[in-house]
Every structure is written in structure tokens, then in C-alpha cells.
Amino acid sequence: MIIYLHGFDSTSPGNHEKVLQLQFIDPDVRFVNYSTLHPKHDMAHLLKEVHKAIEASDDPAPLVCGVGLGAYWAERIGFLCGIKQVMINPNLHPEQNMQGRIDRPEEYQDIATKCVTQFRDKNRDKCMVILSRNDEIHNNQVTAETLGATYPIVWDEQQGHKFKQLSHHLQTIKAFKNA
């Protein structure tokens, strides 16, 4: 089972395309929708929905995958639920770059301070990161410097921030999921 978490633009047709592409890895891909506007509510909702999906599945190796803001949540929710994560062009600091787009961006900072101390070290073998060299939204070199000591980084030379085509990385994701 793969749980897919959309980015800030939940209505983008690219989300449906990514779900279809992920079905080449596992036919059981579940799209979890969340508001994107209320971080503390989103976290509680995502924890509940992902936990419910894990409980309803007999997959011994479930995976949560997210793009952009969805990758931010995939890392945290996956860690808390004890499942592997794939982060694609993650938004590591929504408290800084979501100002004016969501109601309470400061809640992301509050969430960060309540997280397990050094959770990335404790999550070391459970997360993989895919970054676009052509991300028009985030500086992925900075993202790679932040995450590279803890998680394996896979670079993509073609895709932009929304990462429309996962096809070049499906086998890598599949191998990571099943490892």
C-alpha cells in the first residue's frame, strides 16, 4: 500500500497522474486529502487517516509518499506511524514560505518544537528524498544539504516542483519500499 499526500494545490490534476503512476509499484494507492490551511488540524487528521489506512491494510511494508507540502507531512506522519516515507521536493519550512497562503503558518513552527528530538536521526533508514534540479519554488541544493546526511537523495534533471512524471523513479521507489 502506498499512501499519497498532495502538496499545497490539492486540486491539481497532477495528483491523479501521480497516483496512477504509483499504481505501477503497488495497485493499492490511497489518496489522503487534507485542508492545507490549518496545520495543527491537518496533522491530527493525517495521523488519524494514515493510521486507519495502515490498520486496514495487510501490506507488511506500507509507504507514505508526498510532494511539496505533502512531503513535509509524509516525513512526520510516516515517522510517527512507523512506516517508510518518500519525500519529493519537500517544503521543509512552510512556517516561512506559506505566509499569506494559510491561516496560521506559525503552527508549523509549533509542530516542529513538539517533534521528537533528532527525529531524522531516528528515521534514518525509513526515508528517501527525490529532488528536482529545476524546482522553481524551492532551492533544492539547500534541501539536499539539510537532508543529505540523514537520507539518501535522488536527483532528477527534468522535473519541476510539482514533479509531474515519476516514471524514471518508480523502480527506485519500489526497491526502497520493499527493502
Short mmCIF file of N, CA and C in Angstrom, two decimals:
data_model
loop_
_atom_site.label_atom_id
_atom_site.label_comp_id
_atom_site.label_asym_id
_atom_site.label_seq_id
_atom_site.Cartn_x
_atom_site.Cartn_y
_atom_site.Cartn_z
N MET A 1 0.84 -1.17 0.00
CA MET A 1 0.00 0.00 0.00
C MET A 1 0.89 1.24 0.00
N ILE A 2 0.49 2.20 -0.81
CA ILE A 2 1.15 3.50 -0.83
C ILE A 2 0.10 4.55 -0.49
N ILE A 3 0.41 5.39 0.47
CA ILE A 3 -0.47 6.49 0.84
C ILE A 3 0.13 7.75 0.21
N TYR A 4 -0.67 8.45 -0.59
CA TYR A 4 -0.18 9.63 -1.30
C TYR A 4 -0.75 10.89 -0.64
N LEU A 5 0.16 11.83 -0.30
CA LEU A 5 -0.22 13.11 0.28
C LEU A 5 0.08 14.23 -0.73
N HIS A 6 -0.94 14.93 -1.14
CA HIS A 6 -0.78 16.02 -2.12
C HIS A 6 -0.03 17.19 -1.51
N GLY A 7 0.41 18.09 -2.37
CA GLY A 7 1.05 19.32 -1.92
C GLY A 7 0.01 20.38 -1.61
N PHE A 8 0.43 21.63 -1.62
CA PHE A 8 -0.48 22.73 -1.28
C PHE A 8 -1.67 22.80 -2.24
N ASP A 9 -1.45 22.49 -3.50
CA ASP A 9 -2.51 22.53 -4.51
C ASP A 9 -3.20 21.17 -4.58
N SER A 10 -4.20 20.98 -3.75
CA SER A 10 -4.85 19.67 -3.66
C SER A 10 -5.69 19.33 -4.88
N THR A 11 -6.05 20.32 -5.68
CA THR A 11 -6.92 20.08 -6.83
C THR A 11 -6.15 19.93 -8.14
N SER A 12 -4.86 19.96 -8.09
CA SER A 12 -4.05 19.84 -9.30
C SER A 12 -4.30 18.49 -9.98
N PRO A 13 -4.52 18.48 -11.31
CA PRO A 13 -4.69 17.20 -12.00
C PRO A 13 -3.45 16.32 -11.90
N GLY A 14 -2.31 16.91 -11.61
CA GLY A 14 -1.07 16.15 -11.45
C GLY A 14 -1.14 15.16 -10.30
N ASN A 15 -1.98 15.42 -9.31
CA ASN A 15 -2.13 14.48 -8.19
C ASN A 15 -2.69 13.15 -8.69
N HIS A 16 -3.72 13.22 -9.52
CA HIS A 16 -4.32 12.00 -10.07
C HIS A 16 -3.28 11.24 -10.91
N GLU A 17 -2.50 11.98 -11.69
CA GLU A 17 -1.46 11.36 -12.52
C GLU A 17 -0.42 10.65 -11.66
N LYS A 18 -0.01 11.26 -10.57
CA LYS A 18 0.98 10.63 -9.70
C LYS A 18 0.41 9.37 -9.04
N VAL A 19 -0.86 9.41 -8.64
CA VAL A 19 -1.50 8.22 -8.07
C VAL A 19 -1.50 7.09 -9.09
N LEU A 20 -1.85 7.41 -10.34
CA LEU A 20 -1.84 6.39 -11.40
C LEU A 20 -0.45 5.82 -11.62
N GLN A 21 0.57 6.68 -11.59
CA GLN A 21 1.94 6.23 -11.77
C GLN A 21 2.38 5.34 -10.61
N LEU A 22 2.01 5.71 -9.39
CA LEU A 22 2.40 4.92 -8.23
C LEU A 22 1.73 3.55 -8.23
N GLN A 23 0.62 3.41 -8.95
CA GLN A 23 -0.04 2.11 -9.03
C GLN A 23 0.78 1.09 -9.81
N PHE A 24 1.80 1.53 -10.53
CA PHE A 24 2.73 0.58 -11.17
C PHE A 24 3.59 -0.12 -10.12
N ILE A 25 3.78 0.52 -8.97
CA ILE A 25 4.54 -0.08 -7.88
C ILE A 25 3.63 -0.97 -7.04
N ASP A 26 2.46 -0.45 -6.71
CA ASP A 26 1.52 -1.16 -5.85
C ASP A 26 0.11 -0.75 -6.28
N PRO A 27 -0.76 -1.70 -6.57
CA PRO A 27 -2.11 -1.34 -7.03
C PRO A 27 -2.94 -0.64 -5.96
N ASP A 28 -2.54 -0.77 -4.68
CA ASP A 28 -3.28 -0.14 -3.58
C ASP A 28 -2.64 1.20 -3.23
N VAL A 29 -3.06 2.26 -3.94
CA VAL A 29 -2.59 3.62 -3.66
C VAL A 29 -3.77 4.40 -3.11
N ARG A 30 -3.57 4.97 -1.95
CA ARG A 30 -4.65 5.72 -1.29
C ARG A 30 -4.30 7.20 -1.21
N PHE A 31 -5.19 8.01 -1.74
CA PHE A 31 -5.04 9.46 -1.75
C PHE A 31 -5.67 10.00 -0.48
N VAL A 32 -4.89 10.68 0.34
CA VAL A 32 -5.43 11.28 1.56
C VAL A 32 -5.46 12.79 1.37
N ASN A 33 -6.65 13.35 1.44
CA ASN A 33 -6.85 14.78 1.28
C ASN A 33 -6.85 15.46 2.65
N TYR A 34 -6.31 16.66 2.69
CA TYR A 34 -6.30 17.45 3.92
C TYR A 34 -6.42 18.91 3.53
N SER A 35 -6.72 19.79 4.46
CA SER A 35 -7.09 21.17 4.12
C SER A 35 -5.93 22.00 3.60
N THR A 36 -4.73 21.81 4.09
CA THR A 36 -3.51 22.60 3.85
C THR A 36 -3.55 23.97 4.54
N LEU A 37 -4.68 24.36 5.10
CA LEU A 37 -4.81 25.71 5.67
C LEU A 37 -4.65 25.78 7.17
N HIS A 38 -4.80 24.67 7.86
CA HIS A 38 -4.78 24.67 9.32
C HIS A 38 -3.83 23.57 9.80
N PRO A 39 -2.54 23.88 9.97
CA PRO A 39 -1.52 22.86 10.23
C PRO A 39 -1.81 21.91 11.40
N LYS A 40 -2.23 22.41 12.54
CA LYS A 40 -2.47 21.51 13.68
C LYS A 40 -3.64 20.57 13.38
N HIS A 41 -4.69 21.09 12.76
CA HIS A 41 -5.82 20.24 12.37
C HIS A 41 -5.36 19.23 11.32
N ASP A 42 -4.56 19.70 10.34
CA ASP A 42 -4.06 18.79 9.30
C ASP A 42 -3.25 17.65 9.90
N MET A 43 -2.41 17.96 10.87
CA MET A 43 -1.58 16.91 11.47
C MET A 43 -2.44 15.86 12.16
N ALA A 44 -3.42 16.30 12.94
CA ALA A 44 -4.30 15.35 13.62
C ALA A 44 -5.09 14.52 12.61
N HIS A 45 -5.59 15.18 11.57
CA HIS A 45 -6.37 14.48 10.53
C HIS A 45 -5.49 13.46 9.80
N LEU A 46 -4.29 13.88 9.41
CA LEU A 46 -3.40 12.98 8.67
C LEU A 46 -2.97 11.78 9.52
N LEU A 47 -2.66 12.02 10.78
CA LEU A 47 -2.29 10.91 11.67
C LEU A 47 -3.43 9.90 11.74
N LYS A 48 -4.63 10.39 11.90
CA LYS A 48 -5.79 9.51 12.01
C LYS A 48 -6.01 8.73 10.71
N GLU A 49 -5.97 9.41 9.57
CA GLU A 49 -6.25 8.78 8.28
C GLU A 49 -5.16 7.78 7.89
N VAL A 50 -3.90 8.14 8.11
CA VAL A 50 -2.80 7.24 7.76
C VAL A 50 -2.83 6.01 8.69
N HIS A 51 -3.05 6.23 9.95
CA HIS A 51 -3.14 5.10 10.89
C HIS A 51 -4.30 4.17 10.49
N LYS A 52 -5.43 4.76 10.12
CA LYS A 52 -6.59 3.96 9.70
C LYS A 52 -6.26 3.15 8.44
N ALA A 53 -5.56 3.76 7.49
CA ALA A 53 -5.17 3.05 6.26
C ALA A 53 -4.22 1.90 6.56
N ILE A 54 -3.26 2.12 7.44
CA ILE A 54 -2.31 1.08 7.82
C ILE A 54 -3.05 -0.09 8.49
N GLU A 55 -3.95 0.23 9.39
CA GLU A 55 -4.72 -0.80 10.09
C GLU A 55 -5.59 -1.62 9.13
N ALA A 56 -6.09 -0.98 8.07
CA ALA A 56 -6.99 -1.66 7.13
C ALA A 56 -6.24 -2.46 6.07
N SER A 57 -4.93 -2.33 6.03
CA SER A 57 -4.13 -2.99 5.00
C SER A 57 -3.36 -4.17 5.60
N ASP A 58 -3.13 -5.17 4.76
CA ASP A 58 -2.30 -6.29 5.21
C ASP A 58 -0.89 -6.21 4.61
N ASP A 59 -0.56 -5.07 4.02
CA ASP A 59 0.77 -4.86 3.43
C ASP A 59 1.81 -4.79 4.55
N PRO A 60 2.83 -5.66 4.52
CA PRO A 60 3.85 -5.63 5.57
C PRO A 60 4.81 -4.44 5.42
N ALA A 61 4.77 -3.75 4.27
CA ALA A 61 5.68 -2.64 4.04
C ALA A 61 4.94 -1.44 3.43
N PRO A 62 4.00 -0.84 4.17
CA PRO A 62 3.31 0.33 3.62
C PRO A 62 4.28 1.50 3.49
N LEU A 63 3.92 2.44 2.62
CA LEU A 63 4.78 3.58 2.32
C LEU A 63 3.90 4.82 2.23
N VAL A 64 4.39 5.94 2.73
CA VAL A 64 3.70 7.22 2.53
C VAL A 64 4.59 8.08 1.64
N CYS A 65 3.98 8.70 0.63
CA CYS A 65 4.70 9.49 -0.36
C CYS A 65 4.02 10.85 -0.47
N GLY A 66 4.81 11.91 -0.50
CA GLY A 66 4.25 13.24 -0.64
C GLY A 66 5.13 14.14 -1.47
N VAL A 67 4.48 15.14 -2.07
CA VAL A 67 5.17 16.14 -2.89
C VAL A 67 4.99 17.51 -2.26
N GLY A 68 6.07 18.30 -2.17
CA GLY A 68 5.99 19.65 -1.62
C GLY A 68 5.55 19.64 -0.18
N LEU A 69 4.42 20.30 0.11
CA LEU A 69 3.88 20.31 1.46
C LEU A 69 3.49 18.90 1.90
N GLY A 70 3.03 18.08 0.96
CA GLY A 70 2.72 16.69 1.27
C GLY A 70 3.95 15.91 1.72
N ALA A 71 5.12 16.28 1.20
CA ALA A 71 6.37 15.63 1.63
C ALA A 71 6.72 16.03 3.06
N TYR A 72 6.47 17.28 3.39
CA TYR A 72 6.66 17.73 4.78
C TYR A 72 5.87 16.81 5.72
N TRP A 73 4.60 16.59 5.37
CA TRP A 73 3.74 15.75 6.20
C TRP A 73 4.13 14.28 6.11
N ALA A 74 4.52 13.81 4.93
CA ALA A 74 4.88 12.40 4.77
C ALA A 74 6.01 12.03 5.73
N GLU A 75 7.02 12.89 5.84
CA GLU A 75 8.15 12.60 6.72
C GLU A 75 7.68 12.48 8.18
N ARG A 76 6.90 13.44 8.63
CA ARG A 76 6.49 13.45 10.03
C ARG A 76 5.46 12.36 10.35
N ILE A 77 4.46 12.25 9.51
CA ILE A 77 3.40 11.27 9.76
C ILE A 77 3.96 9.85 9.60
N GLY A 78 4.79 9.64 8.59
CA GLY A 78 5.42 8.33 8.41
C GLY A 78 6.26 7.94 9.60
N PHE A 79 7.03 8.90 10.11
CA PHE A 79 7.85 8.64 11.30
C PHE A 79 6.98 8.25 12.48
N LEU A 80 5.93 9.03 12.73
CA LEU A 80 5.07 8.79 13.88
C LEU A 80 4.29 7.48 13.76
N CYS A 81 3.99 7.08 12.50
CA CYS A 81 3.25 5.83 12.28
C CYS A 81 4.18 4.64 12.06
N GLY A 82 5.49 4.88 11.99
CA GLY A 82 6.45 3.79 11.85
C GLY A 82 6.52 3.17 10.48
N ILE A 83 6.23 3.96 9.42
CA ILE A 83 6.31 3.44 8.06
C ILE A 83 7.30 4.25 7.24
N LYS A 84 7.77 3.67 6.14
CA LYS A 84 8.72 4.35 5.26
C LYS A 84 8.07 5.53 4.55
N GLN A 85 8.92 6.47 4.17
CA GLN A 85 8.46 7.69 3.51
C GLN A 85 9.29 7.98 2.26
N VAL A 86 8.63 8.56 1.26
CA VAL A 86 9.31 9.13 0.11
C VAL A 86 8.90 10.59 0.04
N MET A 87 9.89 11.46 0.12
CA MET A 87 9.64 12.91 0.04
C MET A 87 10.11 13.40 -1.32
N ILE A 88 9.21 14.05 -2.05
CA ILE A 88 9.54 14.59 -3.36
C ILE A 88 9.47 16.12 -3.28
N ASN A 89 10.59 16.77 -3.55
CA ASN A 89 10.69 18.23 -3.46
C ASN A 89 10.02 18.77 -2.19
N PRO A 90 10.47 18.31 -1.03
CA PRO A 90 9.78 18.69 0.21
C PRO A 90 9.87 20.18 0.53
N ASN A 91 8.79 20.68 1.08
CA ASN A 91 8.75 22.02 1.64
C ASN A 91 9.16 21.87 3.11
N LEU A 92 10.41 22.15 3.40
CA LEU A 92 10.92 21.92 4.76
C LEU A 92 10.55 23.03 5.74
N HIS A 93 10.17 24.21 5.23
CA HIS A 93 9.89 25.34 6.12
C HIS A 93 8.61 26.07 5.74
N PRO A 94 7.47 25.38 5.83
CA PRO A 94 6.22 26.05 5.48
C PRO A 94 5.91 27.24 6.39
N GLU A 95 6.46 27.24 7.61
CA GLU A 95 6.23 28.38 8.51
C GLU A 95 6.83 29.66 7.94
N GLN A 96 7.81 29.52 7.05
CA GLN A 96 8.44 30.69 6.43
C GLN A 96 7.83 31.01 5.06
N ASN A 97 7.61 29.98 4.23
CA ASN A 97 7.21 30.27 2.86
C ASN A 97 5.71 30.14 2.58
N MET A 98 4.91 29.88 3.61
CA MET A 98 3.46 29.81 3.42
C MET A 98 2.75 31.04 3.99
N GLN A 99 3.53 32.03 4.41
CA GLN A 99 2.95 33.27 4.93
C GLN A 99 1.99 33.85 3.90
N GLY A 100 0.78 34.20 4.34
CA GLY A 100 -0.22 34.79 3.46
C GLY A 100 -1.02 33.78 2.65
N ARG A 101 -0.62 32.50 2.69
CA ARG A 101 -1.32 31.47 1.94
C ARG A 101 -2.16 30.56 2.84
N ILE A 102 -1.80 30.51 4.12
CA ILE A 102 -2.55 29.70 5.07
C ILE A 102 -2.89 30.55 6.29
N ASP A 103 -3.84 30.08 7.08
CA ASP A 103 -4.32 30.88 8.21
C ASP A 103 -3.29 31.04 9.33
N ARG A 104 -2.60 29.98 9.69
CA ARG A 104 -1.70 30.02 10.84
C ARG A 104 -0.35 29.37 10.52
N PRO A 105 0.49 30.00 9.71
CA PRO A 105 1.77 29.36 9.38
C PRO A 105 2.66 29.13 10.59
N GLU A 106 2.47 29.93 11.64
CA GLU A 106 3.29 29.76 12.85
C GLU A 106 3.04 28.41 13.52
N GLU A 107 1.92 27.78 13.20
CA GLU A 107 1.66 26.46 13.79
C GLU A 107 2.68 25.42 13.33
N TYR A 108 3.26 25.61 12.14
CA TYR A 108 4.30 24.69 11.69
C TYR A 108 5.51 24.76 12.62
N GLN A 109 5.85 25.96 13.06
CA GLN A 109 6.97 26.11 13.99
C GLN A 109 6.64 25.44 15.31
N ASP A 110 5.40 25.58 15.76
CA ASP A 110 4.98 24.93 17.00
C ASP A 110 5.04 23.41 16.86
N ILE A 111 4.63 22.89 15.70
CA ILE A 111 4.70 21.45 15.45
C ILE A 111 6.16 20.99 15.50
N ALA A 112 7.05 21.78 14.91
CA ALA A 112 8.48 21.41 14.88
C ALA A 112 9.06 21.33 16.29
N THR A 113 8.64 22.22 17.18
CA THR A 113 9.20 22.20 18.53
C THR A 113 8.64 21.06 19.36
N LYS A 114 7.51 20.50 18.95
CA LYS A 114 6.91 19.39 19.68
C LYS A 114 7.31 18.04 19.11
N CYS A 115 8.10 18.04 18.06
CA CYS A 115 8.52 16.79 17.43
C CYS A 115 9.59 16.11 18.30
N VAL A 116 9.76 14.84 18.08
CA VAL A 116 10.77 14.07 18.79
C VAL A 116 12.15 14.67 18.53
N THR A 117 12.95 14.80 19.56
CA THR A 117 14.30 15.34 19.41
C THR A 117 15.10 14.49 18.42
N GLN A 118 15.73 15.15 17.47
CA GLN A 118 16.55 14.50 16.45
C GLN A 118 15.80 13.36 15.74
N PHE A 119 14.56 13.62 15.38
CA PHE A 119 13.75 12.56 14.78
C PHE A 119 14.34 12.09 13.46
N ARG A 120 15.03 12.94 12.73
CA ARG A 120 15.61 12.49 11.45
C ARG A 120 16.69 11.43 11.69
N ASP A 121 17.47 11.55 12.73
CA ASP A 121 18.45 10.51 13.03
C ASP A 121 17.75 9.19 13.36
N LYS A 122 16.66 9.27 14.08
CA LYS A 122 15.89 8.07 14.44
C LYS A 122 15.13 7.50 13.24
N ASN A 123 14.97 8.29 12.20
CA ASN A 123 14.22 7.92 11.00
C ASN A 123 15.15 7.53 9.84
N ARG A 124 16.42 7.46 10.10
CA ARG A 124 17.47 7.35 9.09
C ARG A 124 17.19 6.37 7.95
N ASP A 125 16.81 5.16 8.20
CA ASP A 125 16.63 4.16 7.14
C ASP A 125 15.21 4.07 6.62
N LYS A 126 14.37 5.00 7.01
CA LYS A 126 12.95 4.91 6.65
C LYS A 126 12.50 6.00 5.68
N CYS A 127 13.41 6.83 5.20
CA CYS A 127 13.01 7.93 4.32
C CYS A 127 13.97 8.07 3.14
N MET A 128 13.40 8.36 1.99
CA MET A 128 14.15 8.62 0.77
C MET A 128 13.66 9.95 0.20
N VAL A 129 14.55 10.72 -0.40
CA VAL A 129 14.21 12.04 -0.92
C VAL A 129 14.52 12.10 -2.41
N ILE A 130 13.56 12.61 -3.18
CA ILE A 130 13.75 12.84 -4.61
C ILE A 130 13.64 14.34 -4.83
N LEU A 131 14.68 14.93 -5.42
CA LEU A 131 14.75 16.37 -5.62
C LEU A 131 14.93 16.72 -7.09
N SER A 132 14.25 17.77 -7.53
CA SER A 132 14.40 18.29 -8.89
C SER A 132 15.49 19.34 -8.91
N ARG A 133 16.37 19.23 -9.87
CA ARG A 133 17.35 20.31 -10.05
C ARG A 133 16.68 21.57 -10.58
N ASN A 134 15.50 21.40 -11.21
CA ASN A 134 14.78 22.52 -11.82
C ASN A 134 13.56 22.94 -11.02
N ASP A 135 13.60 22.78 -9.70
CA ASP A 135 12.48 23.20 -8.85
C ASP A 135 12.39 24.72 -8.86
N GLU A 136 11.29 25.23 -9.38
CA GLU A 136 11.11 26.68 -9.50
C GLU A 136 10.58 27.32 -8.21
N ILE A 137 10.27 26.52 -7.20
CA ILE A 137 9.71 27.02 -5.94
C ILE A 137 10.76 27.04 -4.82
N HIS A 138 11.49 25.95 -4.67
CA HIS A 138 12.44 25.82 -3.56
C HIS A 138 13.87 25.64 -4.08
N ASN A 139 14.83 26.04 -3.26
CA ASN A 139 16.24 25.81 -3.55
C ASN A 139 16.58 24.41 -3.05
N ASN A 140 16.56 23.45 -3.95
CA ASN A 140 16.77 22.07 -3.53
C ASN A 140 18.21 21.75 -3.16
N GLN A 141 19.13 22.62 -3.50
CA GLN A 141 20.51 22.42 -3.02
C GLN A 141 20.54 22.57 -1.51
N VAL A 142 19.80 23.55 -0.99
CA VAL A 142 19.71 23.76 0.45
C VAL A 142 18.98 22.56 1.09
N THR A 143 17.93 22.09 0.43
CA THR A 143 17.20 20.92 0.93
C THR A 143 18.13 19.71 1.01
N ALA A 144 18.93 19.51 -0.03
CA ALA A 144 19.87 18.39 -0.06
C ALA A 144 20.90 18.51 1.07
N GLU A 145 21.37 19.73 1.32
CA GLU A 145 22.33 19.93 2.40
C GLU A 145 21.70 19.64 3.76
N THR A 146 20.42 19.96 3.91
CA THR A 146 19.71 19.72 5.16
C THR A 146 19.46 18.24 5.40
N LEU A 147 19.05 17.53 4.34
CA LEU A 147 18.61 16.14 4.49
C LEU A 147 19.66 15.09 4.10
N GLY A 148 20.66 15.48 3.33
CA GLY A 148 21.60 14.53 2.75
C GLY A 148 22.42 13.72 3.73
N ALA A 149 22.68 14.25 4.90
CA ALA A 149 23.45 13.50 5.89
C ALA A 149 22.63 12.38 6.52
N THR A 150 21.31 12.47 6.39
CA THR A 150 20.42 11.52 7.05
C THR A 150 19.73 10.58 6.07
N TYR A 151 19.29 11.11 4.93
CA TYR A 151 18.50 10.34 3.98
C TYR A 151 19.20 10.28 2.63
N PRO A 152 18.99 9.18 1.88
CA PRO A 152 19.52 9.15 0.52
C PRO A 152 18.77 10.16 -0.37
N ILE A 153 19.53 10.84 -1.21
CA ILE A 153 18.98 11.84 -2.12
C ILE A 153 19.09 11.30 -3.54
N VAL A 154 17.99 11.38 -4.28
CA VAL A 154 17.97 11.03 -5.70
C VAL A 154 17.65 12.32 -6.46
N TRP A 155 18.51 12.67 -7.40
CA TRP A 155 18.30 13.90 -8.18
C TRP A 155 17.58 13.60 -9.49
N ASP A 156 16.71 14.51 -9.88
CA ASP A 156 16.02 14.44 -11.16
C ASP A 156 16.42 15.67 -11.96
N GLU A 157 16.80 15.45 -13.21
CA GLU A 157 17.28 16.54 -14.06
C GLU A 157 16.17 17.21 -14.88
N GLN A 158 14.98 16.61 -14.93
CA GLN A 158 13.93 17.07 -15.84
C GLN A 158 12.76 17.79 -15.16
N GLN A 159 12.29 17.27 -14.04
CA GLN A 159 11.03 17.72 -13.46
C GLN A 159 11.14 19.05 -12.73
N GLY A 160 10.00 19.74 -12.67
CA GLY A 160 9.88 20.96 -11.89
C GLY A 160 9.35 20.63 -10.51
N HIS A 161 8.89 21.65 -9.79
CA HIS A 161 8.45 21.46 -8.40
C HIS A 161 7.32 20.45 -8.26
N LYS A 162 6.31 20.52 -9.11
CA LYS A 162 5.15 19.63 -8.95
C LYS A 162 5.43 18.20 -9.38
N PHE A 163 6.56 17.97 -10.03
CA PHE A 163 7.05 16.64 -10.36
C PHE A 163 6.00 15.78 -11.05
N LYS A 164 5.65 16.18 -12.26
CA LYS A 164 4.56 15.52 -12.99
C LYS A 164 4.86 14.07 -13.37
N GLN A 165 6.10 13.75 -13.68
CA GLN A 165 6.45 12.40 -14.13
C GLN A 165 7.35 11.69 -13.12
N LEU A 166 6.79 10.68 -12.49
CA LEU A 166 7.55 9.86 -11.55
C LEU A 166 8.21 8.66 -12.22
N SER A 167 7.90 8.43 -13.50
CA SER A 167 8.27 7.17 -14.17
C SER A 167 9.74 6.81 -14.05
N HIS A 168 10.64 7.79 -14.10
CA HIS A 168 12.07 7.49 -14.00
C HIS A 168 12.48 7.00 -12.61
N HIS A 169 11.61 7.19 -11.64
CA HIS A 169 11.97 6.86 -10.26
C HIS A 169 11.13 5.74 -9.66
N LEU A 170 10.21 5.19 -10.43
CA LEU A 170 9.31 4.16 -9.90
C LEU A 170 10.07 2.93 -9.40
N GLN A 171 11.06 2.48 -10.15
CA GLN A 171 11.80 1.29 -9.72
C GLN A 171 12.61 1.57 -8.45
N THR A 172 13.14 2.79 -8.33
CA THR A 172 13.87 3.16 -7.12
C THR A 172 12.93 3.19 -5.92
N ILE A 173 11.75 3.78 -6.11
CA ILE A 173 10.76 3.83 -5.03
C ILE A 173 10.32 2.42 -4.65
N LYS A 174 10.09 1.58 -5.66
CA LYS A 174 9.66 0.20 -5.40
C LYS A 174 10.73 -0.56 -4.60
N ALA A 175 12.00 -0.42 -5.01
CA ALA A 175 13.09 -1.10 -4.31
C ALA A 175 13.18 -0.61 -2.86
N PHE A 176 13.02 0.69 -2.66
CA PHE A 176 13.07 1.27 -1.30
C PHE A 176 11.90 0.73 -0.46
N LYS A 177 10.72 0.69 -1.05
CA LYS A 177 9.53 0.21 -0.33
C LYS A 177 9.72 -1.24 0.13
N ASN A 178 10.27 -2.06 -0.75
CA ASN A 178 10.38 -3.50 -0.48
C ASN A 178 11.64 -3.90 0.26
N ALA A 179 12.57 -2.98 0.43
CA ALA A 179 13.85 -3.31 1.10
C ALA A 179 13.66 -3.60 2.58
#
